[in-house]
Short mmCIF file of C-alpha atoms and ligand atoms in Angstrom, two decimals:
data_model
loop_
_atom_site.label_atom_id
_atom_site.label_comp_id
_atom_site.label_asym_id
_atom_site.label_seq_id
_atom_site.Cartn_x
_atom_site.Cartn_y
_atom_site.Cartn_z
CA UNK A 17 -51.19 102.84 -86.50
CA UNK A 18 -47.63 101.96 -85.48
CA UNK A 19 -45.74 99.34 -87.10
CA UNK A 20 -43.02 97.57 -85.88
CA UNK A 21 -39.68 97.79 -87.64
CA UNK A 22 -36.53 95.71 -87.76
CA UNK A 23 -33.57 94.83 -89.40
CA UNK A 24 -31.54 92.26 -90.58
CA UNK A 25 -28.07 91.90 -89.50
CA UNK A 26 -25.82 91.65 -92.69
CA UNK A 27 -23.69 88.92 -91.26
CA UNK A 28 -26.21 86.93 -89.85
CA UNK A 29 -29.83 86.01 -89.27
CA UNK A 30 -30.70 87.60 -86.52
CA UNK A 31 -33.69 90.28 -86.71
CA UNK A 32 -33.85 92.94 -84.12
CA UNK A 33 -36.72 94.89 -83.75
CA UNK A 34 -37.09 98.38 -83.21
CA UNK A 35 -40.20 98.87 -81.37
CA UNK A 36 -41.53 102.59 -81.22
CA UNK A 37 -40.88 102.91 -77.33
CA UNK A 38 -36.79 101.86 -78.46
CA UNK A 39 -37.12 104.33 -81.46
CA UNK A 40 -38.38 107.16 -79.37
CA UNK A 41 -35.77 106.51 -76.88
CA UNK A 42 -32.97 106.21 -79.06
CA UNK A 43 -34.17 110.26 -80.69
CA UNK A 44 -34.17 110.98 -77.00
CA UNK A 45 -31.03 109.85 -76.43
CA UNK A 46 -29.53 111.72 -79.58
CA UNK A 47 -31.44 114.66 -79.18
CA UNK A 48 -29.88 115.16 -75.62
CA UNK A 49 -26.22 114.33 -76.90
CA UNK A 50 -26.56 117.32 -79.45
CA UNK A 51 -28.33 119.23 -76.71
CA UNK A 52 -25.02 118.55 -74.72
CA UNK A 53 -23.33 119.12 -77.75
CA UNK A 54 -24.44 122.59 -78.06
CA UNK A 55 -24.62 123.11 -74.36
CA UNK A 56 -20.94 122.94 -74.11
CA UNK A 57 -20.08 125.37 -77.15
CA UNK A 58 -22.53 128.14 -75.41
CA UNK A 59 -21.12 127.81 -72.12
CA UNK A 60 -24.39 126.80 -70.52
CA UNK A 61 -22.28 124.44 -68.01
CA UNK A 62 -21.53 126.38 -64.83
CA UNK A 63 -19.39 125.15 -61.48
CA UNK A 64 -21.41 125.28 -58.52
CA UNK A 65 -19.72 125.75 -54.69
CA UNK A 66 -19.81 123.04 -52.37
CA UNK A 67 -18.16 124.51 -49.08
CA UNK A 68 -15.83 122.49 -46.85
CA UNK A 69 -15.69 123.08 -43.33
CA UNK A 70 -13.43 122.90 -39.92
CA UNK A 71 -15.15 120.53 -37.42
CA UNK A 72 -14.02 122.69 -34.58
CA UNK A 73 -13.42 125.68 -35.62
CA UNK A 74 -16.67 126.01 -38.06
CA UNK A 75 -14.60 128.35 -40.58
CA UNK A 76 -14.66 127.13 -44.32
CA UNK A 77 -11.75 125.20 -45.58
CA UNK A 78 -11.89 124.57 -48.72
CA UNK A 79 -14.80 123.88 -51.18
CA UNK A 80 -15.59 121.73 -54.59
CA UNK A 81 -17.24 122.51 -57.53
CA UNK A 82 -19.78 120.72 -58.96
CA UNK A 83 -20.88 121.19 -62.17
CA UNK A 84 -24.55 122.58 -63.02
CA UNK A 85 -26.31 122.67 -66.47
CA UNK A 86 -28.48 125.40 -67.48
CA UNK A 87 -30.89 123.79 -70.21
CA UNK A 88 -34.13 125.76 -71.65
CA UNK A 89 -34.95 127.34 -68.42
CA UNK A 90 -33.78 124.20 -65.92
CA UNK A 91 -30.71 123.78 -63.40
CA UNK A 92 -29.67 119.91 -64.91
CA UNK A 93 -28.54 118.21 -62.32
CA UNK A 94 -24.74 116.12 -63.28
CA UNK A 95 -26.72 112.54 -63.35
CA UNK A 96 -28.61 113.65 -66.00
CA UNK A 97 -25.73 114.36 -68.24
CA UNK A 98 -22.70 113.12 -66.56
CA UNK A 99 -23.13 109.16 -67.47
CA UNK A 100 -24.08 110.04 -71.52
CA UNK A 101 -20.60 112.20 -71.58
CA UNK A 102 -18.93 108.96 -69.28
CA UNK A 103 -19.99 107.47 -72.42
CA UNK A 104 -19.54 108.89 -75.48
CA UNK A 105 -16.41 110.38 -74.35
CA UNK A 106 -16.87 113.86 -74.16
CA UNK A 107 -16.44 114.39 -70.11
CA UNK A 108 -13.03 115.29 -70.45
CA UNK A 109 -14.15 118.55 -72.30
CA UNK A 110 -16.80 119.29 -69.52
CA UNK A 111 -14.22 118.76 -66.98
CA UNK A 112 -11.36 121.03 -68.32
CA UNK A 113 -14.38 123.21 -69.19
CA UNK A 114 -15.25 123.82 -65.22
CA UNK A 115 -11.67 123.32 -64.35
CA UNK A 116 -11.09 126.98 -66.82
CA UNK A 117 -14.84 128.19 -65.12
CA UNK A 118 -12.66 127.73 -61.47
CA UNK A 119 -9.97 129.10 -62.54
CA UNK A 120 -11.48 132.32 -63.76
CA UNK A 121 -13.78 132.78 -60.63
CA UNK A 122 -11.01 132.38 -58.90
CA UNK A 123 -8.76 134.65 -60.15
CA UNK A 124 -11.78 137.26 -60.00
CA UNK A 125 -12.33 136.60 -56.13
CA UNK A 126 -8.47 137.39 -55.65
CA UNK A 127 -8.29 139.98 -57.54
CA UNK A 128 -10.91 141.63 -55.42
CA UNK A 129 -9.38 140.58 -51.94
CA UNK A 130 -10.92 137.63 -51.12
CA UNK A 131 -9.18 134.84 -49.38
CA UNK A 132 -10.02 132.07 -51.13
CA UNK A 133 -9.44 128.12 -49.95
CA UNK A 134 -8.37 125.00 -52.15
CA UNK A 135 -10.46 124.56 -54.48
CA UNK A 136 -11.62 120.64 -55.60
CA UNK A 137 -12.78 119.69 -58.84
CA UNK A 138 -13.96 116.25 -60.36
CA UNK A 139 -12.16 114.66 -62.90
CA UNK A 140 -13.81 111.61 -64.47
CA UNK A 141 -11.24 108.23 -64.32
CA UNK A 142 -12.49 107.81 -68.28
CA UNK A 143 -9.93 110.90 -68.61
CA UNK A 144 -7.19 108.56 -68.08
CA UNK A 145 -7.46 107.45 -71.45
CA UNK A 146 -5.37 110.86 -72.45
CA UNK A 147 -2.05 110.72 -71.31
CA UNK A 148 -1.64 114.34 -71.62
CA UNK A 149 -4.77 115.03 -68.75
CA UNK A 150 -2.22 116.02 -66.31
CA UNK A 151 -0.52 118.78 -69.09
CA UNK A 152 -3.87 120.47 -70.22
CA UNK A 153 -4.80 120.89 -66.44
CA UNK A 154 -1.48 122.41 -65.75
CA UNK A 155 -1.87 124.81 -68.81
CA UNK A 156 -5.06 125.55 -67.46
CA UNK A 157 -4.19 126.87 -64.30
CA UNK A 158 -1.47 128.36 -65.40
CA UNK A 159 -2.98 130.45 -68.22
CA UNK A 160 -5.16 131.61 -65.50
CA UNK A 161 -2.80 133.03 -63.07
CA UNK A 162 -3.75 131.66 -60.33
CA UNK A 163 -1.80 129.93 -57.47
CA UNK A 164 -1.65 125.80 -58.21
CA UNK A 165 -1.88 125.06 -54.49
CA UNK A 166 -5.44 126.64 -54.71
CA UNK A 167 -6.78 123.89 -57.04
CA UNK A 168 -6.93 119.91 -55.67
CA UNK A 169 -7.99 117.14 -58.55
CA UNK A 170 -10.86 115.05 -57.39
CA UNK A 171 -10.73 111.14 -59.15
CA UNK A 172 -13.79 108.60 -58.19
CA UNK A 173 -12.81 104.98 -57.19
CA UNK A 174 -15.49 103.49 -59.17
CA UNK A 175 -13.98 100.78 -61.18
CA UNK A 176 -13.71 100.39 -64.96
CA UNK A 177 -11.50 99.64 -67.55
CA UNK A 178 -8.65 101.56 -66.47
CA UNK A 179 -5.63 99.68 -64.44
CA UNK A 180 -5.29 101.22 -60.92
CA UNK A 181 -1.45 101.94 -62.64
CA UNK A 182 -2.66 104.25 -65.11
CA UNK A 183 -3.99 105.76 -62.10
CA UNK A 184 -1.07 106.02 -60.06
CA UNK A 185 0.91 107.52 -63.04
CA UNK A 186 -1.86 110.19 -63.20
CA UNK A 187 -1.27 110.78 -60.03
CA UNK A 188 1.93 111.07 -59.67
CA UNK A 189 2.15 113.61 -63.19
CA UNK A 190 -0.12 115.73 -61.47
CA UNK A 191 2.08 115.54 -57.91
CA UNK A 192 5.45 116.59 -60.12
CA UNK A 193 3.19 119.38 -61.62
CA UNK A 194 2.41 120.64 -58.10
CA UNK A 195 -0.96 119.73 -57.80
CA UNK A 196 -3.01 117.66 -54.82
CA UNK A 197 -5.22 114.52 -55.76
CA UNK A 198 -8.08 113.15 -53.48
CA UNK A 199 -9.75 109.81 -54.23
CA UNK A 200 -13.68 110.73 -54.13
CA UNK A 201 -16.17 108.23 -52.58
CA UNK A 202 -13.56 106.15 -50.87
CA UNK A 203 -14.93 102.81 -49.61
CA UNK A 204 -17.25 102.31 -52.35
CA UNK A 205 -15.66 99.97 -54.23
CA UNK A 206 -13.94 96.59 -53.68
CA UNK A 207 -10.58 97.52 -54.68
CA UNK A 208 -10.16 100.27 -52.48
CA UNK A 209 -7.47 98.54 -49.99
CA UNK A 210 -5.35 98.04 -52.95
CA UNK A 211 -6.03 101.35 -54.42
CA UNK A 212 -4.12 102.72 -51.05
CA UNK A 213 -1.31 100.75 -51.56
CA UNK A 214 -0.41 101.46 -54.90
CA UNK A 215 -1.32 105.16 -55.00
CA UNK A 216 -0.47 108.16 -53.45
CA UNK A 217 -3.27 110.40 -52.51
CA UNK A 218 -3.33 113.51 -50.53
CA UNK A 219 -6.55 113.28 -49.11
CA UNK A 220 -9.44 110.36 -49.00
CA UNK A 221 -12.78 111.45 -49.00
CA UNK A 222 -14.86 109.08 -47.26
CA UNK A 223 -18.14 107.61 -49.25
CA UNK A 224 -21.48 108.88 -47.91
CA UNK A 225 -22.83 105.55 -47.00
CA UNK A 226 -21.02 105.23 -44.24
CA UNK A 227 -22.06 108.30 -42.89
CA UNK A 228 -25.52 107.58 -43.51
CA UNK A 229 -25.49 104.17 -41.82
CA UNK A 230 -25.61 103.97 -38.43
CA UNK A 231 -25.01 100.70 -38.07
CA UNK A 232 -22.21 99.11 -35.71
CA UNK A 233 -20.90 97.62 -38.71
CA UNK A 234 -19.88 100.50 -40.76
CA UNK A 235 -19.10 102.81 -37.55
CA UNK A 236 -16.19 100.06 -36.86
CA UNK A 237 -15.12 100.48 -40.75
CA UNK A 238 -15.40 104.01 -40.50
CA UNK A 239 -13.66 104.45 -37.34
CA UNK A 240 -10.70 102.37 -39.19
CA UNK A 241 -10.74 104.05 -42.26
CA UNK A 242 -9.78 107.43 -39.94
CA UNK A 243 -7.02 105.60 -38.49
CA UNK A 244 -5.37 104.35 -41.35
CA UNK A 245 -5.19 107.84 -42.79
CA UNK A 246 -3.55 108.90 -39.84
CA UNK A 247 -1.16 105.84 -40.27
CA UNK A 248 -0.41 106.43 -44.22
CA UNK A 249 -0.49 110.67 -43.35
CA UNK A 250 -3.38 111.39 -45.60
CA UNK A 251 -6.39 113.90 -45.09
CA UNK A 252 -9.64 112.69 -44.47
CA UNK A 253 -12.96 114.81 -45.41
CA UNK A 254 -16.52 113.31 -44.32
CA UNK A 255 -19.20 113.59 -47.44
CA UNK A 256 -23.04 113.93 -47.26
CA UNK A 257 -23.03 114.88 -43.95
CA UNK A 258 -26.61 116.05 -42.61
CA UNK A 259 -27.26 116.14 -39.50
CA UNK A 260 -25.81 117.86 -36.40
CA UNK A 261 -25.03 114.07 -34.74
CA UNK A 262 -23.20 112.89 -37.31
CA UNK A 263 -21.17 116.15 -37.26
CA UNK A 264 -20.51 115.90 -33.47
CA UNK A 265 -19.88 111.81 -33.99
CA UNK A 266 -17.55 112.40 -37.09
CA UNK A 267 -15.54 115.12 -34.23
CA UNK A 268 -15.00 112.16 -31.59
CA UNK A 269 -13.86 110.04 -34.78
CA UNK A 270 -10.79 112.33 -35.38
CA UNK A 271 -12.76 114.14 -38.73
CA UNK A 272 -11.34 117.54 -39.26
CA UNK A 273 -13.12 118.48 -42.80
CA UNK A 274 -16.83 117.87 -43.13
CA UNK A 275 -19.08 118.53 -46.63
CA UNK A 276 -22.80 118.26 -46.35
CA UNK A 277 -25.82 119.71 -46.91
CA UNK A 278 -25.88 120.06 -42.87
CA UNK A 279 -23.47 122.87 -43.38
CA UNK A 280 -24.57 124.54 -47.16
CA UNK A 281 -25.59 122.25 -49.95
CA UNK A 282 -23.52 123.52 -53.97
CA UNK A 283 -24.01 127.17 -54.19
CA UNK A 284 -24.05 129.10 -57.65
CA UNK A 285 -21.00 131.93 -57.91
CA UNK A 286 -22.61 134.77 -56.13
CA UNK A 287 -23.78 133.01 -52.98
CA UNK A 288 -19.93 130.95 -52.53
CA UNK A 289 -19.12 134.85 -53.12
CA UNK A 290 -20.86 135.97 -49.84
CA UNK A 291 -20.28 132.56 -48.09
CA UNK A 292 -16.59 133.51 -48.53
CA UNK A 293 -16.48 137.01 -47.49
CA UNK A 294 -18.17 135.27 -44.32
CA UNK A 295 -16.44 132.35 -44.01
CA UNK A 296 -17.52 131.20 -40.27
CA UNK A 297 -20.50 129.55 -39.94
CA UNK A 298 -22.48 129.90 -36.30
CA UNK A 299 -22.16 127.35 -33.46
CA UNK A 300 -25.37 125.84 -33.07
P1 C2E B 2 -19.61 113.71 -55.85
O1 C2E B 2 -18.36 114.24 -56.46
O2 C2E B 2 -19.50 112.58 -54.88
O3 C2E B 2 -20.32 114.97 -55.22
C1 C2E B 2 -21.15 114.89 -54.10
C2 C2E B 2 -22.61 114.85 -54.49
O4 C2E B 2 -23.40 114.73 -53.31
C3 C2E B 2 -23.11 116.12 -55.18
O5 C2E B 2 -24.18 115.74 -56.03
C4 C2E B 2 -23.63 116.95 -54.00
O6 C2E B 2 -24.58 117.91 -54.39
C5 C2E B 2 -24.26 115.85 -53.17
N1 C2E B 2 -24.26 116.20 -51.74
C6 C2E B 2 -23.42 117.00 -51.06
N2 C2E B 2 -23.74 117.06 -49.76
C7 C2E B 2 -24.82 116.26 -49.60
C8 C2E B 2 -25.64 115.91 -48.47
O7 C2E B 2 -25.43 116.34 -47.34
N3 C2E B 2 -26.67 115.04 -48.71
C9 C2E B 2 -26.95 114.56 -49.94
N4 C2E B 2 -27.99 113.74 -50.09
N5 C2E B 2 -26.19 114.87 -51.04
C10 C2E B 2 -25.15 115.71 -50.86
P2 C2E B 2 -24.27 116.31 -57.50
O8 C2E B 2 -23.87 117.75 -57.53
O9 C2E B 2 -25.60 115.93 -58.04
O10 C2E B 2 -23.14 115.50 -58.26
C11 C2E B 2 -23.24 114.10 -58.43
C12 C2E B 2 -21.96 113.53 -58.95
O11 C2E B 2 -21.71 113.96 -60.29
C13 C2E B 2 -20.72 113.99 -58.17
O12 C2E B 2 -20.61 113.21 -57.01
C14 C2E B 2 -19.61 113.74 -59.18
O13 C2E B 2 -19.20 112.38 -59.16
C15 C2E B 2 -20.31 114.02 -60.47
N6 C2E B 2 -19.95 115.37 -60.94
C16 C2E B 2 -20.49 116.58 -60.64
N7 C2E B 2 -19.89 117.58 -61.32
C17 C2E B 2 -18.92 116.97 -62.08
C18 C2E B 2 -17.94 117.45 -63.02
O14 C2E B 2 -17.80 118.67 -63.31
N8 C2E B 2 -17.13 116.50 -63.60
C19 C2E B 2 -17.22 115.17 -63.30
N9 C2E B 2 -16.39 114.30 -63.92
N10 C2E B 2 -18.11 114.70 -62.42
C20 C2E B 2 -18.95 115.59 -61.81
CA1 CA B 3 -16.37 114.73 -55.90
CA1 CA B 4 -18.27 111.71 -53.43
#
């Protein structure tokens, strides 16, 4: 039989106690941060492809890479391991990890003729604790060969700890470096009027739920968030879109660049490899 253990705090008396569900979750926990760990020393993290598209013209534009973990004999999906890195600080070695992973795809798909369209990848905002981010990402690219205008740097809005003007230095480092920036899940968050005054990104991708959401509401937000990018000259791409009448809605709006599982959802290397040898997906 189980017994309950706990300890004594040395500065106080407070007891806290471990019961066996909290003891078997905390092993968990560990276990999967070594797992990680080891994961990221064997290069079992792998970009996926998700393609962007033209509205009108149906011909793929540019794509992002998500990352993919290949753990005893599973496909991990980033929530599973993406919030434990967020935490113990170890995301920004995943991210310059897929960020080299591009890179080298990349430079393969040129080498063997293949056009090949900007490429996005996620960088989490707990990276702006390193003030050198935008220096290893330029040594990056650079030790790979490949053109900089190929590769676009991907930031969430979320909100934490970090000032929106450690942002806006970030982003301007990585505009005197050469490089694009698009703020990911735009909308989501309260700050994100503010976050378009004070920095300058190249494109704003617009959060899914106001895709999703047909409601009058959010159509008159998302009909203004189109406009204002016109207004401040910034590109717009439409997330998470699904369905063929939020494609043809998102065309009246103005959208040029639409991402969504209507279109492909993240393929591994060899598929993006076909998708971009046949880069024109069929009028339906
Ligand atoms: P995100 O950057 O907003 O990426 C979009 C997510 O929505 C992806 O989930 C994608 O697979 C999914 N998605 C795309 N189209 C559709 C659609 O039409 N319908 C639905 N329901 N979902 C769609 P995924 O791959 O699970 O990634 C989740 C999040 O994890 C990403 O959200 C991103 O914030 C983060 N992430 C993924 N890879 C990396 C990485 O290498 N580094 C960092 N820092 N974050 C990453
Ligand atoms: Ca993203
Ligand atoms: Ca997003």
């Amino acid at each position: 039989m189980y017994t309950p253990k706990f300890v004594k705090s040395k500065d106080s008396d407070d007891i806290v106690w471990l019961t066996k569900d909290l003891l078997d979750s905390l092993a968990e926990r560990k276990k999967l941060e070594s797992d990680i760990k080891h994961g990221l020393e064997n290069g079992e993290f792998k970009p996926y492809y998700q393609p962007k598209v033209n509205t009108k013209t149906r011909k793929l534009c540019g794509m992002e890479a998500l990352s993919r973990w290949s753990h005893d004999g599973k496909l991990m999906p980033p929530g599973s391991y993406i919030p434990i890195m967020e935490f113990n600080d170890t995301i920004r070695l995943l991210d310059l990890h897929i960020l080299k992973c591009v890179c080298s795809d990349i430079a393969g798909w040129l080498k063997e003729g293949i056009e090949v369209p900007v490429t996005s990848v996620n960088f989490s905002r707990r990276n702006l604790a390193d003030p050198d981010l935008p220096g290893k990402i330029d040594s990056v690219v650079r030790a790979s060969g490949i053109p900089k205008d190929l590769i676009e740097i991907e930031v969430t809005e979320t909100a934490d700890e970090f000032s929106i003007g450690d942002l806006s230095a970030f982003v301007d480092e990585l505009h005197k470096l050469g490089y694009k920036v698009s703020i990911d899940d735009f909308g989501s968050a309260s700050s994100s009027l503010t976050l378009l005054r004070e920095v300058s990104f190249d494109t704003l991708k617009i959060d899914k739920g106001f895709i999703d959401n047909s409601k009058m509401r959010d159509l008159a937000i998302l009909t203004y968030i189109i406009r204002l990018a016109e207004e401040i000259d910034t590109d717009i791409v439409a997330e998470g879109v699904e369905q063929q009448k939020q494609v043809e809605l998102l065309d009246k709006l103005g959208v040029d660049v639409i991402q969504g599982y209507y279109f492909d959802k993240p393929l591994p290397k060899a598929d993006m490899s076909a998708r971009l040898k046949s880069p024109v997906y069929a009028l339906n």
